[in-house]
Amino acid sequence: MNFICGFPLNEQISTEDVRNERDAWVKAINKQCMDWKRRSQYEDLREAQKLSDITKVIKENQSTHEREPETGKMQNNHVPLLVPPQPFPRILSKSRAVAVPIPVPALALEPVHKPSVELEQMPELKPQPVQEKTLVSLAESRLAPLPQLESVQSPLFSAAPTPPPPVPPPLPKKKKTESLIIRTRAFHWDLIAQDKIAKSVWARGSPREIEIDTSRLYEQFGVKDSANISILESSNHVEIMLSAKIAHNFNIFLKSFPVQPKELKDKLFIVNEGDGGLSDEHITSLRRYVPTADDKEMYRSYKGDVSELHLVDQYMLELCNIPYLSPQLDLLLTLRELPISMDDLKPLINQKIRMCQQLWGCEAFVCVLEYLLAMGNYLNQNAGKEKAKGFRLSSLTKISQLRGNEKRFTLMHALVEQIMLHEPRLATFFRELAEFEMVPGASVKGLTAEVDVVKNELQKVIQYRKTYKGKNLGSQHSKFTKDLKLAIEKYEADLYQLTKRCEEMRKLYTDILVKFGEPLDQDSKELFGCVCQFVNEFKRIHSELTC
């Protein structure tokens, strides 16, 4: 395969990759050059001294040979034997080789007595090997203290190999994300506009140093999903099989999802969150990403290594392998919502029962209505209208709309004056209707419908339990079956009490409608709302007049 700058020719090379490769080479070369330069400056000083010592030894040996008798050097049949030029000895260090010029001894240029005789047999040349050996031993003994020097090469030794070129730097690799990453939940507060800070208390800053216990904060608000983050970041380059839009949203959800793909199936068979089950938010989110039929077919056709898939695909593949996933998620969510719904309905039903009981037993309120009927008949008779025998409670909201000659004086003021003048004890009837001081919430009809919804949801859970027994999914979920049975029994008992209270509420409200002559289909929220408005207005005017 052909390469260019360390990359195969058939691979797509970006400008950034080429620039990074070039910079890595330049950095490595500069490092090597600077290292050699520093070592060279240190070695030159040491080697200069050693070179001076070696030269002195050579000159001493040379002068010794010149003083020897020059007999038998030239004969008639003698011819001079020239020794070829000797290469400079090299003093090798770990970083480079230094050539040391050493003069060749004069003895090497002397004529040989007999050319046919071997070198070992000529007495004149025997001192030369001794001389070289002595030279080498002296040089080695003097160079021994240097830790960088390895050997001294003379003509008797083979040539030293040149140092190998520096190893090219490896291709830059993406740094792996650390397995431990401290992350916390975000606090999404509303920031003050920049132009408002100057005149606010935030402009001066805090005059003292604020100390906080970060360990306690992390204990409560830490997000322990470091493993998921590292996997997500390391698999960003992997192509995702799931559609882009769903994968993007699912990926965001997984960043705060503390369950690994292999743990997901077991988590779906834990009823209570306190026992290690999924939270309500996680169950609701997972329902949005239930694989479709096409998704299941796509993931089941995958035959590769699961670990090579993106984390999103790993979760989706695991979801595809969970039988009855959608009913299981619906069941878990229903089991979590049932007690919440019943707890929310109980106080509302009890409030409606108390309102009906107070309105039914407050005779003073009936007397106040009789005063209002008499005053209205007086006005209507003098206005040419017929006398009425009674009126609906919705008329109570119109009393404050009828104004007298004084604009601030209404029919409600006249009613309070008449009652305080003739029967002052009736003027405090509102104390017996304490529940009507607050605007009523849901209606009786609406509460009854919500109770029916809870009944239907519980019936679905019971039906799922019967179906679950027939599925024979194995004995590993025996605890789930037991917890499901206990939850159903508890919810049935709670629902029975709730239904009983709801029937009591409906009966009382029906009695109220009959007592005040209202139609049986009258909405309780509207009816109680009119009474509430009348009571609060009467109380306000009574307070004004008494003060």
PDB file of N, CA, C and O in Angstrom, residues 455-495:
ATOM      1  N   LYS A 455     -61.177   3.389  38.457  1.00  0.00           N
ATOM      2  CA  LYS A 455     -61.707   2.020  38.426  1.00  0.00           C
ATOM      3  C   LYS A 455     -61.276   1.299  37.156  1.00  0.00           C
ATOM      4  O   LYS A 455     -60.850   0.132  37.193  1.00  0.00           O
ATOM      5  N   ASN A 456     -61.389   1.975  36.040  1.00  0.00           N
ATOM      6  CA  ASN A 456     -61.016   1.348  34.767  1.00  0.00           C
ATOM      7  C   ASN A 456     -59.529   1.024  34.717  1.00  0.00           C
ATOM      8  O   ASN A 456     -59.128  -0.031  34.204  1.00  0.00           O
ATOM      9  N   GLU A 457     -58.700   1.920  35.241  1.00  0.00           N
ATOM     10  CA  GLU A 457     -57.257   1.668  35.231  1.00  0.00           C
ATOM     11  C   GLU A 457     -56.911   0.469  36.116  1.00  0.00           C
ATOM     12  O   GLU A 457     -56.057  -0.354  35.756  1.00  0.00           O
ATOM     13  N   LEU A 458     -57.569   0.376  37.232  1.00  0.00           N
ATOM     14  CA  LEU A 458     -57.306  -0.768  38.106  1.00  0.00           C
ATOM     15  C   LEU A 458     -57.772  -2.067  37.456  1.00  0.00           C
ATOM     16  O   LEU A 458     -57.124  -3.116  37.600  1.00  0.00           O
ATOM     17  N   GLN A 459     -58.862  -2.022  36.718  1.00  0.00           N
ATOM     18  CA  GLN A 459     -59.312  -3.214  36.014  1.00  0.00           C
ATOM     19  C   GLN A 459     -58.309  -3.650  34.953  1.00  0.00           C
ATOM     20  O   GLN A 459     -58.105  -4.847  34.714  1.00  0.00           O
ATOM     21  N   LYS A 460     -57.662  -2.684  34.321  1.00  0.00           N
ATOM     22  CA  LYS A 460     -56.623  -3.032  33.345  1.00  0.00           C
ATOM     23  C   LYS A 460     -55.449  -3.732  34.016  1.00  0.00           C
ATOM     24  O   LYS A 460     -54.879  -4.680  33.461  1.00  0.00           O
ATOM     25  N   VAL A 461     -55.087  -3.273  35.197  1.00  0.00           N
ATOM     26  CA  VAL A 461     -53.988  -3.908  35.927  1.00  0.00           C
ATOM     27  C   VAL A 461     -54.358  -5.343  36.302  1.00  0.00           C
ATOM     28  O   VAL A 461     -53.549  -6.269  36.169  1.00  0.00           O
ATOM     29  N   ILE A 462     -55.597  -5.521  36.756  1.00  0.00           N
ATOM     30  CA  ILE A 462     -56.043  -6.867  37.112  1.00  0.00           C
ATOM     31  C   ILE A 462     -56.045  -7.771  35.886  1.00  0.00           C
ATOM     32  O   ILE A 462     -55.630  -8.940  35.946  1.00  0.00           O
ATOM     33  N   GLN A 463     -56.495  -7.242  34.763  1.00  0.00           N
ATOM     34  CA  GLN A 463     -56.518  -8.044  33.542  1.00  0.00           C
ATOM     35  C   GLN A 463     -55.103  -8.373  33.080  1.00  0.00           C
ATOM     36  O   GLN A 463     -54.839  -9.489  32.600  1.00  0.00           O
ATOM     37  N   TYR A 464     -54.180  -7.445  33.236  1.00  0.00           N
ATOM     38  CA  TYR A 464     -52.796  -7.716  32.852  1.00  0.00           C
ATOM     39  C   TYR A 464     -52.211  -8.811  33.723  1.00  0.00           C
ATOM     40  O   TYR A 464     -51.460  -9.664  33.238  1.00  0.00           O
ATOM     41  N   ARG A 465     -52.556  -8.806  34.995  1.00  0.00           N
ATOM     42  CA  ARG A 465     -52.037  -9.840  35.880  1.00  0.00           C
ATOM     43  C   ARG A 465     -52.513 -11.220  35.449  1.00  0.00           C
ATOM     44  O   ARG A 465     -51.748 -12.195  35.468  1.00  0.00           O
ATOM     45  N   LYS A 466     -53.783 -11.304  35.027  1.00  0.00           N
ATOM     46  CA  LYS A 466     -54.283 -12.597  34.547  1.00  0.00           C
ATOM     47  C   LYS A 466     -53.566 -13.022  33.273  1.00  0.00           C
ATOM     48  O   LYS A 466     -53.192 -14.180  33.098  1.00  0.00           O
ATOM     49  N   THR A 467     -53.331 -12.070  32.383  1.00  0.00           N
ATOM     50  CA  THR A 467     -52.618 -12.381  31.138  1.00  0.00           C
ATOM     51  C   THR A 467     -51.166 -12.733  31.411  1.00  0.00           C
ATOM     52  O   THR A 467     -50.598 -13.606  30.767  1.00  0.00           O
ATOM     53  N   TYR A 468     -50.558 -12.049  32.368  1.00  0.00           N
ATOM     54  CA  TYR A 468     -49.156 -12.298  32.708  1.00  0.00           C
ATOM     55  C   TYR A 468     -48.957 -13.713  33.210  1.00  0.00           C
ATOM     56  O   TYR A 468     -47.950 -14.365  32.930  1.00  0.00           O
ATOM     57  N   LYS A 469     -49.921 -14.238  33.955  1.00  0.00           N
ATOM     58  CA  LYS A 469     -49.817 -15.615  34.425  1.00  0.00           C
ATOM     59  C   LYS A 469     -49.803 -16.585  33.264  1.00  0.00           C
ATOM     60  O   LYS A 469     -49.103 -17.598  33.278  1.00  0.00           O
ATOM     61  N   GLY A 470     -50.564 -16.285  32.216  1.00  0.00           N
ATOM     62  CA  GLY A 470     -50.616 -17.184  31.071  1.00  0.00           C
ATOM     63  C   GLY A 470     -49.413 -17.116  30.165  1.00  0.00           C
ATOM     64  O   GLY A 470     -49.182 -18.008  29.349  1.00  0.00           O
ATOM     65  N   LYS A 471     -48.617 -16.046  30.298  1.00  0.00           N
ATOM     66  CA  LYS A 471     -47.445 -15.911  29.431  1.00  0.00           C
ATOM     67  C   LYS A 471     -46.321 -16.844  29.829  1.00  0.00           C
ATOM     68  O   LYS A 471     -45.485 -17.202  28.996  1.00  0.00           O
ATOM     69  N   ASN A 472     -46.259 -17.208  31.115  1.00  0.00           N
ATOM     70  CA  ASN A 472     -45.226 -18.133  31.605  1.00  0.00           C
ATOM     71  C   ASN A 472     -43.847 -17.617  31.229  1.00  0.00           C
ATOM     72  O   ASN A 472     -43.072 -18.270  30.538  1.00  0.00           O
ATOM     73  N   LEU A 473     -43.532 -16.408  31.679  1.00  0.00           N
ATOM     74  CA  LEU A 473     -42.261 -15.779  31.335  1.00  0.00           C
ATOM     75  C   LEU A 473     -41.088 -16.284  32.169  1.00  0.00           C
ATOM     76  O   LEU A 473     -39.966 -15.841  31.978  1.00  0.00           O
ATOM     77  N   GLY A 474     -41.333 -17.195  33.067  1.00  0.00           N
ATOM     78  CA  GLY A 474     -40.227 -17.741  33.848  1.00  0.00           C
ATOM     79  C   GLY A 474     -40.360 -17.411  35.309  1.00  0.00           C
ATOM     80  O   GLY A 474     -41.121 -16.529  35.722  1.00  0.00           O
ATOM     81  N   SER A 475     -39.606 -18.152  36.110  1.00  0.00           N
ATOM     82  CA  SER A 475     -39.676 -17.974  37.562  1.00  0.00           C
ATOM     83  C   SER A 475     -38.795 -16.831  38.059  1.00  0.00           C
ATOM     84  O   SER A 475     -38.832 -16.500  39.234  1.00  0.00           O
ATOM     85  N   GLN A 476     -37.963 -16.228  37.152  1.00  0.00           N
ATOM     86  CA  GLN A 476     -37.076 -15.166  37.611  1.00  0.00           C
ATOM     87  C   GLN A 476     -37.844 -13.910  37.994  1.00  0.00           C
ATOM     88  O   GLN A 476     -37.315 -13.024  38.657  1.00  0.00           O
ATOM     89  N   HIS A 477     -39.119 -13.807  37.588  1.00  0.00           N
ATOM     90  CA  HIS A 477     -39.925 -12.640  37.914  1.00  0.00           C
ATOM     91  C   HIS A 477     -40.981 -12.981  38.961  1.00  0.00           C
ATOM     92  O   HIS A 477     -42.067 -12.391  38.974  1.00  0.00           O
ATOM     93  N   SER A 478     -40.698 -13.922  39.823  1.00  0.00           N
ATOM     94  CA  SER A 478     -41.650 -14.300  40.863  1.00  0.00           C
ATOM     95  C   SER A 478     -41.883 -13.147  41.835  1.00  0.00           C
ATOM     96  O   SER A 478     -42.994 -12.947  42.324  1.00  0.00           O
ATOM     97  N   LYS A 479     -40.835 -12.379  42.137  1.00  0.00           N
ATOM     98  CA  LYS A 479     -40.997 -11.230  43.026  1.00  0.00           C
ATOM     99  C   LYS A 479     -41.901 -10.187  42.388  1.00  0.00           C
ATOM    100  O   LYS A 479     -42.710  -9.548  43.075  1.00  0.00           O
ATOM    101  N   PHE A 480     -41.785 -10.003  41.095  1.00  0.00           N
ATOM    102  CA  PHE A 480     -42.653  -9.061  40.403  1.00  0.00           C
ATOM    103  C   PHE A 480     -44.109  -9.501  40.523  1.00  0.00           C
ATOM    104  O   PHE A 480     -44.998  -8.679  40.768  1.00  0.00           O
ATOM    105  N   THR A 481     -44.364 -10.787  40.358  1.00  0.00           N
ATOM    106  CA  THR A 481     -45.732 -11.297  40.472  1.00  0.00           C
ATOM    107  C   THR A 481     -46.285 -11.075  41.874  1.00  0.00           C
ATOM    108  O   THR A 481     -47.439 -10.672  42.051  1.00  0.00           O
ATOM    109  N   LYS A 482     -45.447 -11.310  42.879  1.00  0.00           N
ATOM    110  CA  LYS A 482     -45.882 -11.132  44.260  1.00  0.00           C
ATOM    111  C   LYS A 482     -46.157  -9.668  44.557  1.00  0.00           C
ATOM    112  O   LYS A 482     -47.189  -9.329  45.175  1.00  0.00           O
ATOM    113  N   ASP A 483     -45.250  -8.779  44.139  1.00  0.00           N
ATOM    114  CA  ASP A 483     -45.449  -7.344  44.377  1.00  0.00           C
ATOM    115  C   ASP A 483     -46.676  -6.830  43.636  1.00  0.00           C
ATOM    116  O   ASP A 483     -47.406  -5.965  44.144  1.00  0.00           O
ATOM    117  N   LEU A 484     -46.920  -7.357  42.450  1.00  0.00           N
ATOM    118  CA  LEU A 484     -48.085  -6.934  41.681  1.00  0.00           C
ATOM    119  C   LEU A 484     -49.379  -7.342  42.386  1.00  0.00           C
ATOM    120  O   LEU A 484     -50.347  -6.561  42.447  1.00  0.00           O
ATOM    121  N   LYS A 485     -49.398  -8.523  42.931  1.00  0.00           N
ATOM    122  CA  LYS A 485     -50.583  -8.993  43.660  1.00  0.00           C
ATOM    123  C   LYS A 485     -50.849  -8.125  44.884  1.00  0.00           C
ATOM    124  O   LYS A 485     -52.003  -7.726  45.145  1.00  0.00           O
ATOM    125  N   LEU A 486     -49.804  -7.819  45.640  1.00  0.00           N
ATOM    126  CA  LEU A 486     -49.974  -6.981  46.828  1.00  0.00           C
ATOM    127  C   LEU A 486     -50.456  -5.581  46.459  1.00  0.00           C
ATOM    128  O   LEU A 486     -51.296  -4.994  47.157  1.00  0.00           O
ATOM    129  N   ALA A 487     -49.916  -5.035  45.377  1.00  0.00           N
ATOM    130  CA  ALA A 487     -50.322  -3.690  44.950  1.00  0.00           C
ATOM    131  C   ALA A 487     -51.793  -3.682  44.540  1.00  0.00           C
ATOM    132  O   ALA A 487     -52.542  -2.748  44.891  1.00  0.00           O
ATOM    133  N   ILE A 488     -52.243  -4.710  43.830  1.00  0.00           N
ATOM    134  CA  ILE A 488     -53.642  -4.761  43.399  1.00  0.00           C
ATOM    135  C   ILE A 488     -54.569  -4.859  44.603  1.00  0.00           C
ATOM    136  O   ILE A 488     -55.609  -4.179  44.665  1.00  0.00           O
ATOM    137  N   GLU A 489     -54.218  -5.685  45.572  1.00  0.00           N
ATOM    138  CA  GLU A 489     -55.056  -5.821  46.764  1.00  0.00           C
ATOM    139  C   GLU A 489     -55.153  -4.507  47.528  1.00  0.00           C
ATOM    140  O   GLU A 489     -56.239  -4.132  48.005  1.00  0.00           O
ATOM    141  N   LYS A 490     -54.042  -3.805  47.640  1.00  0.00           N
ATOM    142  CA  LYS A 490     -54.060  -2.517  48.353  1.00  0.00           C
ATOM    143  C   LYS A 490     -54.889  -1.484  47.604  1.00  0.00           C
ATOM    144  O   LYS A 490     -55.698  -0.752  48.205  1.00  0.00           O
ATOM    145  N   TYR A 491     -54.726  -1.412  46.291  1.00  0.00           N
ATOM    146  CA  TYR A 491     -55.455  -0.422  45.508  1.00  0.00           C
ATOM    147  C   TYR A 491     -56.947  -0.727  45.476  1.00  0.00           C
ATOM    148  O   TYR A 491     -57.776   0.197  45.436  1.00  0.00           O
ATOM    149  N   GLU A 492     -57.312  -1.985  45.494  1.00  0.00           N
ATOM    150  CA  GLU A 492     -58.735  -2.340  45.524  1.00  0.00           C
ATOM    151  C   GLU A 492     -59.374  -1.878  46.833  1.00  0.00           C
ATOM    152  O   GLU A 492     -60.512  -1.360  46.829  1.00  0.00           O
ATOM    153  N   ALA A 493     -58.655  -2.053  47.942  1.00  0.00           N
ATOM    154  CA  ALA A 493     -59.195  -1.606  49.230  1.00  0.00           C
ATOM    155  C   ALA A 493     -59.316  -0.087  49.270  1.00  0.00           C
ATOM    156  O   ALA A 493     -60.343   0.459  49.739  1.00  0.00           O
ATOM    157  N   ASP A 494     -58.299   0.626  48.773  1.00  0.00           N
ATOM    158  CA  ASP A 494     -58.360   2.089  48.762  1.00  0.00           C
ATOM    159  C   ASP A 494     -59.464   2.586  47.838  1.00  0.00           C
ATOM    160  O   ASP A 494     -60.173   3.563  48.159  1.00  0.00           O
ATOM    161  N   LEU A 495     -59.609   1.948  46.708  1.00  0.00           N
ATOM    162  CA  LEU A 495     -60.635   2.370  45.764  1.00  0.00           C
ATOM    163  C   LEU A 495     -62.040   2.118  46.308  1.00  0.00           C
ATOM    164  O   LEU A 495     -62.967   2.902  46.030  1.00  0.00           O
TER     165      LEU A 495
END
